[in-house]
Structures are given as structure tokens and as C-alpha cells.
mmCIF file of C-alpha atoms in Angstrom:
data_model
loop_
_atom_site.group_PDB
_atom_site.id
_atom_site.type_symbol
_atom_site.label_atom_id
_atom_site.label_comp_id
_atom_site.label_asym_id
_atom_site.label_seq_id
_atom_site.Cartn_x
_atom_site.Cartn_y
_atom_site.Cartn_z
ATOM 1 C CA UNK A 50 -1.407 6.304 0.297
ATOM 2 C CA UNK A 51 -4.083 6.201 -2.534
ATOM 3 C CA UNK A 52 -1.654 7.595 -4.968
ATOM 4 C CA UNK A 53 0.967 5.209 -3.853
ATOM 5 C CA UNK A 54 -1.822 2.433 -4.454
ATOM 6 C CA UNK A 55 -2.430 3.809 -7.736
ATOM 7 C CA UNK A 56 1.245 3.464 -8.675
ATOM 8 C CA UNK A 57 1.345 -0.077 -7.411
ATOM 9 C CA UNK A 58 -1.866 -1.408 -8.564
ATOM 10 C CA UNK A 59 -3.797 0.995 -10.719
ATOM 11 C CA UNK A 60 -7.209 2.520 -10.176
ATOM 12 C CA UNK A 61 -7.931 -0.490 -8.041
ATOM 13 C CA UNK A 62 -5.106 0.083 -5.695
ATOM 14 C CA UNK A 63 -5.874 3.848 -5.406
ATOM 15 C CA UNK A 64 -9.619 3.206 -4.289
ATOM 16 C CA UNK A 65 -8.563 0.275 -1.800
ATOM 17 C CA UNK A 66 -5.722 2.040 -0.168
ATOM 18 C CA UNK A 67 -7.795 5.391 0.121
ATOM 19 C CA UNK A 68 -10.801 3.562 1.493
ATOM 20 C CA UNK A 69 -8.692 1.756 4.013
ATOM 21 C CA UNK A 70 -6.939 5.230 5.081
ATOM 22 C CA UNK A 71 -10.259 6.838 5.753
ATOM 23 C CA UNK A 72 -11.752 3.664 7.630
ATOM 24 C CA UNK A 73 -8.721 3.307 9.793
ATOM 25 C CA UNK A 74 -8.279 7.031 10.508
ATOM 26 C CA UNK A 75 -12.086 7.190 11.621
ATOM 27 C CA UNK A 76 -11.548 4.146 14.031
ATOM 28 C CA UNK A 77 -8.243 5.617 15.062
ATOM 29 C CA UNK A 78 -10.162 8.802 15.792
ATOM 30 C CA UNK A 79 -12.850 6.816 17.738
ATOM 31 C CA UNK A 80 -9.830 5.117 19.803
ATOM 32 C CA UNK A 81 -8.321 8.465 20.865
ATOM 33 C CA UNK A 82 -11.719 9.588 21.783
ATOM 34 C CA UNK A 83 -12.070 6.596 24.104
ATOM 35 C CA UNK A 84 -8.706 7.212 25.489
ATOM 36 C CA UNK A 85 -10.007 10.668 26.432
ATOM 37 C CA UNK A 86 -12.953 9.293 27.900
ATOM 38 C CA UNK A 87 -10.834 6.899 29.945
ATOM 39 C CA UNK A 88 -8.674 10.014 30.985
ATOM 40 C CA UNK A 89 -11.661 12.140 31.996
ATOM 41 C CA UNK A 90 -13.311 9.458 33.903
ATOM 42 C CA UNK A 91 -10.246 8.872 36.125
ATOM 43 C CA UNK A 92 -9.591 12.654 36.670
ATOM 44 C CA UNK A 93 -13.195 13.098 37.799
ATOM 45 C CA UNK A 94 -13.479 9.806 39.721
ATOM 46 C CA UNK A 95 -16.174 8.626 37.144
ATOM 47 C CA UNK A 96 -18.757 10.888 38.640
ATOM 48 C CA UNK A 97 -20.519 11.255 35.097
ATOM 49 C CA UNK A 98 -21.696 8.820 32.726
ATOM 50 C CA UNK A 99 -18.929 7.571 30.552
ATOM 51 C CA UNK A 100 -20.928 8.630 27.353
ATOM 52 C CA UNK A 101 -20.957 12.092 28.431
ATOM 53 C CA UNK A 102 -17.204 11.964 28.820
ATOM 54 C CA UNK A 103 -17.042 10.729 25.372
ATOM 55 C CA UNK A 104 -18.917 13.554 24.011
ATOM 56 C CA UNK A 105 -17.107 16.284 26.015
ATOM 57 C CA UNK A 106 -13.807 14.905 24.557
ATOM 58 C CA UNK A 107 -15.208 14.614 21.053
ATOM 59 C CA UNK A 108 -15.903 18.262 20.769
ATOM 60 C CA UNK A 109 -12.527 19.716 21.111
ATOM 61 C CA UNK A 110 -11.194 16.980 19.239
ATOM 62 C CA UNK A 111 -13.344 17.972 16.166
ATOM 63 C CA UNK A 112 -12.523 21.678 16.653
ATOM 64 C CA UNK A 113 -8.733 21.143 16.499
ATOM 65 C CA UNK A 114 -9.041 19.235 13.299
ATOM 66 C CA UNK A 115 -10.719 22.378 11.695
ATOM 67 C CA UNK A 116 -7.505 24.122 10.266
ATOM 68 C CA UNK A 117 -7.360 23.212 6.584
ATOM 69 C CA UNK A 118 -3.409 22.769 6.422
ATOM 70 C CA UNK A 119 -1.095 20.646 8.613
ATOM 71 C CA UNK A 120 1.230 23.784 8.708
ATOM 72 C CA UNK A 121 -1.599 25.355 11.065
ATOM 73 C CA UNK A 122 -1.810 22.136 13.031
ATOM 74 C CA UNK A 123 1.801 21.499 13.325
ATOM 75 C CA UNK A 124 2.334 23.972 16.078
ATOM 76 C CA UNK A 125 -0.047 21.758 18.303
ATOM 77 C CA UNK A 126 2.161 18.519 17.853
ATOM 78 C CA UNK A 127 5.172 20.043 19.807
ATOM 79 C CA UNK A 128 3.229 20.321 23.184
ATOM 80 C CA UNK A 129 1.362 17.123 22.280
ATOM 81 C CA UNK A 130 4.729 15.109 22.066
ATOM 82 C CA UNK A 131 6.006 16.986 25.180
ATOM 83 C CA UNK A 132 2.973 15.944 27.265
ATOM 84 C CA UNK A 133 3.069 12.340 26.272
ATOM 85 C CA UNK A 134 6.772 12.096 27.079
ATOM 86 C CA UNK A 135 6.193 13.807 30.491
ATOM 87 C CA UNK A 136 3.147 11.527 31.183
ATOM 88 C CA UNK A 137 5.264 8.503 30.217
ATOM 89 C CA UNK A 138 7.956 9.700 32.802
ATOM 90 C CA UNK A 139 5.506 10.188 35.407
ATOM 91 C CA UNK A 140 3.829 6.764 34.669
ATOM 92 C CA UNK A 141 7.273 5.085 34.956
ATOM 93 C CA UNK A 142 8.096 6.922 38.245
ATOM 94 C CA UNK A 143 4.522 6.061 39.628
ATOM 95 C CA UNK A 144 5.173 2.423 38.839
ATOM 96 C CA UNK A 145 8.701 2.233 40.371
ATOM 97 C CA UNK A 146 7.500 3.970 43.558
ATOM 98 C CA UNK A 147 4.276 1.673 43.664
ATOM 99 C CA UNK A 148 5.409 -1.807 42.385
ATOM 100 C CA UNK A 149 3.200 -4.917 42.505
ATOM 101 C CA UNK A 150 4.318 -6.776 45.569
ATOM 102 C CA UNK A 151 5.935 -10.276 45.097
ATOM 103 C CA UNK A 152 5.836 -9.848 41.216
ATOM 104 C CA UNK A 153 9.616 -9.221 40.844
ATOM 105 C CA UNK A 154 10.369 -12.666 42.248
ATOM 106 C CA UNK A 155 8.257 -14.402 39.488
ATOM 107 C CA UNK A 156 9.743 -12.217 36.796
ATOM 108 C CA UNK A 157 10.434 -14.050 33.551
ATOM 109 C CA UNK A 158 11.342 -13.105 29.983
ATOM 110 C CA UNK A 159 9.614 -15.854 28.601
ATOM 111 C CA UNK A 160 6.151 -16.752 29.713
ATOM 112 C CA UNK A 161 4.157 -19.882 28.621
ATOM 113 C CA UNK A 162 0.804 -18.754 26.988
ATOM 114 C CA UNK A 163 -1.730 -19.468 24.216
ATOM 115 C CA UNK A 164 -1.525 -18.201 20.784
ATOM 116 C CA UNK A 165 -4.319 -15.564 21.114
ATOM 117 C CA UNK A 166 -2.720 -13.838 24.143
ATOM 118 C CA UNK A 167 0.715 -14.043 22.659
ATOM 119 C CA UNK A 168 -0.431 -12.636 19.293
ATOM 120 C CA UNK A 169 -2.160 -9.712 21.035
ATOM 121 C CA UNK A 170 1.014 -8.973 22.583
ATOM 122 C CA UNK A 171 2.779 -8.891 19.068
ATOM 123 C CA UNK A 172 0.020 -6.764 17.431
ATOM 124 C CA UNK A 173 -0.014 -4.032 19.999
ATOM 125 C CA UNK A 174 3.444 -2.424 19.098
ATOM 126 C CA UNK A 175 2.487 -3.101 15.268
ATOM 127 C CA UNK A 176 -0.399 -1.116 15.468
ATOM 128 C CA UNK A 177 1.326 1.703 17.757
ATOM 129 C CA UNK A 178 3.138 2.267 14.404
ATOM 130 C CA UNK A 179 0.134 2.469 12.236
ATOM 131 C CA UNK A 180 0.513 6.055 11.782
ATOM 132 C CA UNK A 181 2.702 5.544 8.598
ATOM 133 C CA UNK A 182 -0.086 6.066 6.365
ATOM 134 C CA UNK A 183 -0.322 9.757 7.269
ATOM 135 C CA UNK A 184 3.208 10.241 5.950
ATOM 136 C CA UNK A 185 2.004 10.941 2.284
ATOM 137 C CA UNK A 186 -0.334 13.832 3.331
ATOM 138 C CA UNK A 187 2.442 15.170 5.474
ATOM 139 C CA UNK A 188 4.952 15.055 2.861
ATOM 140 C CA UNK A 189 2.630 16.460 0.161
ATOM 141 C CA UNK A 190 2.259 19.820 2.445
ATOM 142 C CA UNK A 191 5.968 20.004 3.393
ATOM 143 C CA UNK A 192 8.094 22.950 2.086
ATOM 144 C CA UNK A 193 11.011 20.687 1.548
ATOM 145 C CA UNK A 194 9.677 17.149 0.898
ATOM 146 C CA UNK A 195 13.196 15.846 0.748
ATOM 147 C CA UNK A 196 13.522 16.337 4.638
ATOM 148 C CA UNK A 197 10.772 13.886 5.036
ATOM 149 C CA UNK A 198 13.201 11.052 5.725
ATOM 150 C CA UNK A 199 14.946 13.132 8.409
ATOM 151 C CA UNK A 200 11.641 13.591 10.241
ATOM 152 C CA UNK A 201 10.847 9.737 9.713
ATOM 153 C CA UNK A 202 14.113 8.495 11.222
ATOM 154 C CA UNK A 203 13.747 11.042 14.062
ATOM 155 C CA UNK A 204 10.281 9.659 14.726
ATOM 156 C CA UNK A 205 11.295 6.031 14.510
ATOM 157 C CA UNK A 206 14.270 6.211 16.628
ATOM 158 C CA UNK A 207 12.325 8.266 19.422
ATOM 159 C CA UNK A 208 9.289 6.103 19.330
ATOM 160 C CA UNK A 209 10.932 2.856 19.384
ATOM 161 C CA UNK A 210 13.080 3.891 22.183
ATOM 162 C CA UNK A 211 10.516 5.354 24.336
ATOM 163 C CA UNK A 212 7.868 2.543 23.596
ATOM 164 C CA UNK A 213 10.347 -0.055 24.569
ATOM 165 C CA UNK A 214 11.822 1.547 27.860
ATOM 166 C CA UNK A 215 8.159 2.426 28.919
ATOM 167 C CA UNK A 216 7.016 -0.989 28.184
ATOM 168 C CA UNK A 217 9.753 -2.634 29.906
ATOM 169 C CA UNK A 218 9.569 -0.431 33.035
ATOM 170 C CA UNK A 219 5.791 -0.769 33.647
ATOM 171 C CA UNK A 220 6.215 -4.512 32.974
ATOM 172 C CA UNK A 221 8.784 -5.004 35.595
ATOM 173 C CA UNK A 222 7.016 -3.047 38.141
ATOM 174 C CA UNK A 223 3.359 -3.625 37.516
ATOM 175 C CA UNK A 224 3.599 -7.374 36.396
ATOM 176 C CA UNK A 225 1.932 -9.160 33.552
ATOM 177 C CA UNK A 226 -1.699 -7.891 34.410
ATOM 178 C CA UNK A 227 -1.054 -4.387 33.783
ATOM 179 C CA UNK A 228 -4.210 -2.600 32.327
ATOM 180 C CA UNK A 229 -4.544 -0.956 28.835
ATOM 181 C CA UNK A 230 -3.754 1.977 28.878
ATOM 182 C CA UNK A 231 -1.174 1.052 31.761
ATOM 183 C CA UNK A 232 -1.861 4.400 33.610
ATOM 184 C CA UNK A 233 -4.915 2.696 34.745
ATOM 185 C CA UNK A 234 -2.635 0.276 36.867
ATOM 186 C CA UNK A 235 -1.150 3.023 38.836
ATOM 187 C CA UNK A 236 -2.409 4.299 42.132
ATOM 188 C CA UNK A 237 -5.277 6.856 41.642
ATOM 189 C CA UNK A 238 -3.147 9.936 42.407
ATOM 190 C CA UNK A 239 -0.399 8.951 40.123
ATOM 191 C CA UNK A 240 -3.014 7.622 37.454
ATOM 192 C CA UNK A 241 -4.611 11.116 37.624
ATOM 193 C CA UNK A 242 -1.303 12.988 37.061
ATOM 194 C CA UNK A 243 -0.427 10.950 34.182
ATOM 195 C CA UNK A 244 -3.754 11.164 32.480
ATOM 196 C CA UNK A 245 -3.957 14.853 33.101
ATOM 197 C CA UNK A 246 -0.691 15.411 31.462
ATOM 198 C CA UNK A 247 -1.359 13.011 28.661
ATOM 199 C CA UNK A 248 -4.773 14.508 27.534
ATOM 200 C CA UNK A 249 -3.387 17.084 25.051
ATOM 201 C CA UNK A 250 -1.673 14.173 23.258
ATOM 202 C CA UNK A 251 -4.924 12.126 22.942
ATOM 203 C CA UNK A 252 -6.714 15.223 21.859
ATOM 204 C CA UNK A 253 -4.257 16.231 19.095
ATOM 205 C CA UNK A 254 -3.712 12.724 17.879
ATOM 206 C CA UNK A 255 -7.503 12.311 17.282
ATOM 207 C CA UNK A 256 -7.706 15.431 15.629
ATOM 208 C CA UNK A 257 -4.819 14.730 13.236
ATOM 209 C CA UNK A 258 -6.509 11.186 12.327
ATOM 210 C CA UNK A 259 -9.780 12.854 11.345
ATOM 211 C CA UNK A 260 -7.957 15.685 9.770
ATOM 212 C CA UNK A 261 -6.386 13.144 7.349
ATOM 213 C CA UNK A 262 -9.662 11.334 6.542
ATOM 214 C CA UNK A 263 -11.305 14.630 5.605
ATOM 215 C CA UNK A 264 -8.358 15.755 3.736
ATOM 216 C CA UNK A 265 -8.185 12.716 1.493
ATOM 217 C CA UNK A 266 -11.783 13.305 0.330
ATOM 218 C CA UNK A 267 -11.500 17.082 0.081
ATOM 219 C CA UNK A 268 -8.297 16.597 -2.018
ATOM 220 C CA UNK A 269 -10.310 14.176 -4.252
ATOM 221 C CA UNK A 270 -13.417 16.692 -4.514
ATOM 222 C CA UNK A 271 -11.428 19.713 -5.533
ATOM 223 C CA UNK A 272 -7.965 18.406 -6.789
ATOM 224 C CA UNK A 273 -8.371 20.701 -9.797
ATOM 225 C CA UNK A 274 -10.380 23.431 -8.624
ATOM 226 C CA UNK A 275 -9.663 26.724 -6.794
ATOM 227 C CA UNK A 276 -11.448 25.601 -3.653
ATOM 228 C CA UNK A 277 -8.664 23.377 -2.796
ATOM 229 C CA UNK A 278 -6.282 26.333 -2.033
ATOM 230 C CA UNK A 279 -8.574 29.564 -1.876
ATOM 231 C CA UNK A 280 -10.771 30.489 0.964
ATOM 232 C CA UNK A 281 -14.244 30.027 -0.895
ATOM 233 C CA UNK A 282 -17.617 29.677 0.717
ATOM 234 C CA UNK A 283 -18.142 26.130 -0.855
ATOM 235 C CA UNK A 284 -14.619 24.971 -0.032
ATOM 236 C CA UNK A 285 -14.830 25.804 3.627
ATOM 237 C CA UNK A 286 -18.448 24.485 3.757
ATOM 238 C CA UNK A 287 -17.397 21.246 2.492
ATOM 239 C CA UNK A 288 -14.403 20.926 4.555
ATOM 240 C CA UNK A 289 -16.328 21.726 7.842
ATOM 241 C CA UNK A 290 -18.780 19.094 6.531
ATOM 242 C CA UNK A 291 -16.098 16.514 6.364
ATOM 243 C CA UNK A 292 -14.633 17.308 9.644
ATOM 244 C CA UNK A 293 -18.025 17.071 11.560
ATOM 245 C CA UNK A 294 -18.751 13.827 9.378
ATOM 246 C CA UNK A 295 -15.358 11.992 10.240
ATOM 247 C CA UNK A 296 -15.720 13.105 14.040
ATOM 248 C CA UNK A 297 -19.147 12.275 14.113
ATOM 249 C CA UNK A 298 -18.682 8.954 12.804
ATOM 250 C CA UNK A 299 -16.033 8.249 15.165
ATOM 251 C CA UNK A 300 -18.098 9.263 18.114
ATOM 252 C CA UNK A 301 -21.147 7.375 17.096
ATOM 253 C CA UNK A 302 -18.873 4.238 16.676
ATOM 254 C CA UNK A 303 -17.210 4.903 19.991
ATOM 255 C CA UNK A 304 -20.584 5.107 21.974
ATOM 256 C CA UNK A 305 -23.024 2.962 19.914
ATOM 257 C CA UNK A 306 -20.997 -0.185 19.127
ATOM 258 C CA UNK A 307 -20.338 -2.205 22.212
ATOM 259 C CA UNK A 308 -17.713 -4.139 20.583
ATOM 260 C CA UNK A 309 -15.973 -0.986 18.992
ATOM 261 C CA UNK A 310 -12.605 -1.953 20.664
ATOM 262 C CA UNK A 311 -12.708 -5.098 18.874
ATOM 263 C CA UNK A 312 -13.570 -3.235 15.584
ATOM 264 C CA UNK A 313 -10.632 -1.281 15.972
ATOM 265 C CA UNK A 314 -8.560 -4.676 16.116
ATOM 266 C CA UNK A 315 -10.152 -5.649 12.904
ATOM 267 C CA UNK A 316 -9.491 -2.446 11.088
ATOM 268 C CA UNK A 317 -6.008 -2.631 12.239
ATOM 269 C CA UNK A 318 -5.688 -6.073 11.180
ATOM 270 C CA UNK A 319 -6.924 -5.407 7.694
ATOM 271 C CA UNK A 320 -5.109 -2.104 7.039
ATOM 272 C CA UNK A 321 -2.499 -1.240 9.662
ATOM 273 C CA UNK A 322 -0.721 -4.490 9.146
ATOM 274 C CA UNK A 323 -0.235 -3.595 5.455
ATOM 275 C CA UNK A 324 0.552 0.296 6.238
ATOM 276 C CA UNK A 325 2.950 -0.701 9.050
ATOM 277 C CA UNK A 326 4.678 -3.717 7.368
ATOM 278 C CA UNK A 327 3.447 -5.306 4.052
ATOM 279 C CA UNK A 328 3.074 -2.125 1.846
ATOM 280 C CA UNK A 329 6.572 -0.956 2.662
ATOM 281 C CA UNK A 330 8.113 -4.020 1.368
ATOM 282 C CA UNK A 331 6.110 -3.674 -1.680
ATOM 283 C CA UNK A 332 7.370 0.050 -2.130
ATOM 284 C CA UNK A 333 10.887 -1.182 -2.328
ATOM 285 C CA UNK A 334 10.320 -4.091 -4.511
ATOM 286 C CA UNK A 335 8.495 -2.001 -7.095
ATOM 287 C CA UNK A 336 10.810 0.988 -7.055
ATOM 288 C CA UNK A 337 13.776 -1.182 -7.498
ATOM 289 C CA UNK A 338 12.121 -3.313 -10.193
ATOM 290 C CA UNK A 339 11.034 -0.180 -12.082
ATOM 291 C CA UNK A 340 13.735 2.352 -11.646
ATOM 292 C CA UNK A 341 16.817 0.171 -10.984
ATOM 293 C CA UNK A 342 16.785 -2.590 -13.561
ATOM 294 C CA UNK A 343 14.329 -5.281 -12.788
ATOM 295 C CA UNK A 344 15.258 -8.807 -11.232
ATOM 296 C CA UNK A 345 18.958 -8.040 -11.813
ATOM 297 C CA UNK A 346 18.690 -4.857 -9.597
ATOM 298 C CA UNK A 347 17.006 -7.472 -7.077
ATOM 299 C CA UNK A 348 19.801 -9.759 -7.378
ATOM 300 C CA UNK A 349 22.439 -7.223 -6.607
ATOM 301 C CA UNK A 350 20.516 -5.987 -3.685
ATOM 302 C CA UNK A 351 19.738 -9.461 -2.311
ATOM 303 C CA UNK A 352 19.643 -8.587 1.359
ATOM 304 C CA UNK A 353 17.204 -5.802 0.972
ATOM 305 C CA UNK A 354 15.271 -7.555 -1.432
ATOM 306 C CA UNK A 355 15.047 -10.483 1.100
ATOM 307 C CA UNK A 356 13.998 -8.085 3.809
ATOM 308 C CA UNK A 357 11.264 -6.716 1.535
ATOM 309 C CA UNK A 358 9.748 -10.060 0.667
ATOM 310 C CA UNK A 359 9.737 -10.977 4.374
ATOM 311 C CA UNK A 360 8.246 -7.571 5.190
ATOM 312 C CA UNK A 361 5.527 -8.347 2.771
ATOM 313 C CA UNK A 362 4.903 -11.953 4.134
ATOM 314 C CA UNK A 363 4.941 -10.254 7.750
ATOM 315 C CA UNK A 364 2.080 -8.004 6.793
ATOM 316 C CA UNK A 365 -0.030 -10.749 5.133
ATOM 317 C CA UNK A 366 0.543 -12.679 8.317
ATOM 318 C CA UNK A 367 -0.332 -10.209 10.926
ATOM 319 C CA UNK A 368 -3.536 -9.398 8.617
ATOM 320 C CA UNK A 369 -4.725 -12.956 8.788
ATOM 321 C CA UNK A 370 -3.759 -13.863 12.163
ATOM 322 C CA UNK A 371 -4.953 -10.456 13.578
ATOM 323 C CA UNK A 372 -8.368 -11.061 12.091
ATOM 324 C CA UNK A 373 -8.483 -14.524 13.757
ATOM 325 C CA UNK A 374 -7.421 -13.253 17.056
ATOM 326 C CA UNK A 375 -9.877 -10.332 17.235
ATOM 327 C CA UNK A 376 -12.862 -12.596 15.936
ATOM 328 C CA UNK A 377 -12.143 -15.052 18.608
ATOM 329 C CA UNK A 378 -12.036 -12.235 21.326
ATOM 330 C CA UNK A 379 -15.516 -10.962 19.942
ATOM 331 C CA UNK A 380 -16.895 -14.481 20.401
ATOM 332 C CA UNK A 381 -15.359 -14.804 23.797
ATOM 333 C CA UNK A 382 -16.738 -11.601 24.982
ATOM 334 C CA UNK A 383 -20.183 -12.244 23.852
ATOM 335 C CA UNK A 384 -19.909 -15.829 25.408
ATOM 336 C CA UNK A 385 -19.001 -14.388 28.863
ATOM 337 C CA UNK A 386 -21.391 -11.747 28.695
ATOM 338 C CA UNK A 387 -18.621 -8.734 28.779
ATOM 339 C CA UNK A 388 -20.479 -6.882 25.830
ATOM 340 C CA UNK A 389 -22.405 -3.896 27.180
ATOM 341 C CA UNK A 390 -25.609 -2.332 25.657
ATOM 342 C CA UNK A 391 -25.210 0.285 22.887
ATOM 343 C CA UNK A 392 -25.102 3.928 24.187
ATOM 344 C CA UNK A 393 -24.803 2.802 27.925
ATOM 345 C CA UNK A 394 -22.983 4.457 30.739
ATOM 346 C CA UNK A 395 -20.859 1.456 31.477
#
């Protein structure tokens, strides 16, 4: 993403998007560690301090991030995808067999609400697609980079369909007060089954995020050095240090910052809004202007040009509105006393 930023905005763009990638990847790693904490807590009926569950889950997350190439990690993604698919199906079955009584009679596609609540509902799927920033690192390690678009289409079609079906089913059966993650709204037996199956996905997702953050710095340090591709003591020492640093930062943030979930929202608003929407529009506008004939090319492709400008505007709006909503949530959380102490078991 940093190299794409350099093409768009020069050195400043490279540093800005590189910084955003690292920050968002570390926060995303922390988010997956917290998901693992929730899963372990449910599976063990919360018999231990939640901070211990976080540490237990953070260790394998760090270990699985250690391979230096995505080729070595790719085989882990297959069972990861299978696990989240099966867990989703288990969750939908559990919701269908244990619906919230009386909710179906009040079901409505349109619900009157306030801006903050409504916008949170909008940003959730936006942030779910924020993994786009890892595409560049993935493409750079592919044997046939031209196949990247096939992978992207496969991912987007599957993810969009699965997200939509899962969200609709759980909403219909569990109602508007469904928890996040929604598995927590299921009866305990079904919740344990779903979380137990989904744990490998939380684990591998966190590993991939921290791997991406470490990889960006590693390539920057050794771009023109033998340490980038050869098995040298210095190369491996720096790589292990970066993996420990990224996972350590994610772990400390997850357990040491009481408002970490809200900070994820801030990081997502600042960066995911652009990685998911805004920058995609900027890419198309730039490529068409530079490589296909400037303003005339825009006029000939007026539909795509309009979509790209709207996408750019959507990214800007989500960024600003997302920041507002998240900051308001933080203020409300402190006002209501919902914020816990750092490094607490609660």
C-alpha cells in the first residue's frame, strides 16, 4: 500500500499509507486476539481471568506469524476459511432452532433510530472488508500476479454472499439486540460449538495481520539486501524481533487500554475507510488519467469516472462520520462508567 501511495502522492503518500497499514494491522491483530479471548472465555465458562485468555491466545498468534513468506502461511488459510464457514453455519442453525420469542412479530426492514446507532450499522460491513490493504503484499509474493484478480473476485463474491446471509439469518431469529460477536447471543451449548470451530480463523487472521505489519518494515529495512531473501542470522533476528514487537504491541493494547475497542474504531475510520473505499476510486482515476488519455479518457468512461468519484467521497464521509461516532461512543462510555481499569480481569 505504501508503494501505491508513492505513485499517487510521492514520498509523503508512501509514508502515510505505510504508517496507516502498520497501525491498522496492529489494531486488527489486537481485535483478533480479543475475539480469541471471548471464544476461550465462552468455551471455559469464564473460569479464568480474561487477561489470561488474552495472553494464552496471543502466543500461538505470534508463533503462526513467524514464517517469512505467505507461501509458507497459505496452507493455514484453507482450514481457516473452512472453520469460519462451518462456524457460521452452526451459528445460523443454532439461531434458527433457538429464536428470540415474539421478535418475529415485530420484524421490520426499516427501523427508526439515531444517527450514531445507524452509522455504526453502516461501518460494521465497511470495516469487515478492510483487509484490502493486504492485497499488495499478497500480489508481490504470487508466482503469477495476473491471477490476483481471480482471487479478488472469488473472495468478494463469497464474502459478500456469506456476510449477507449470515447477518440476515441471525437478525431474523435473534432480533435487533444480537450481541457482537453474534455467537454470544446463542444458547451456551451452541455458542461453545460455534466459537470452538471458529477459533482457528481468529488465530490465523491475527497472524496474517501481524505478519503484514512486520513484512512492511522488514522489506523497507532490507529491500536491497541479501537478508531479504537469504536465511541469514541478521535477517531472521530482525524478522523475529518485528513479529514479537507487532504481536506484543497488539497484546498490550488489547489488555492495557480499556477503550481499545473504540480505538479500533478510530483506526478503522482513519484508514479502513480509505483502504476499503476511497483509495480504490483514486486508483482508477489516476490510472485512467495517466495511462489512458487524461480528461478525455474520463469523459469516455463517464460511468466508471462517476463511480470512482463517489467512492472517493464515500471514503471521506465514512472517515469523518466514523471518527465522530467513535469519539461520541468513548465519551458516552466514560459518562456511564462502562470503561474498566487497565489490565483488569473484567
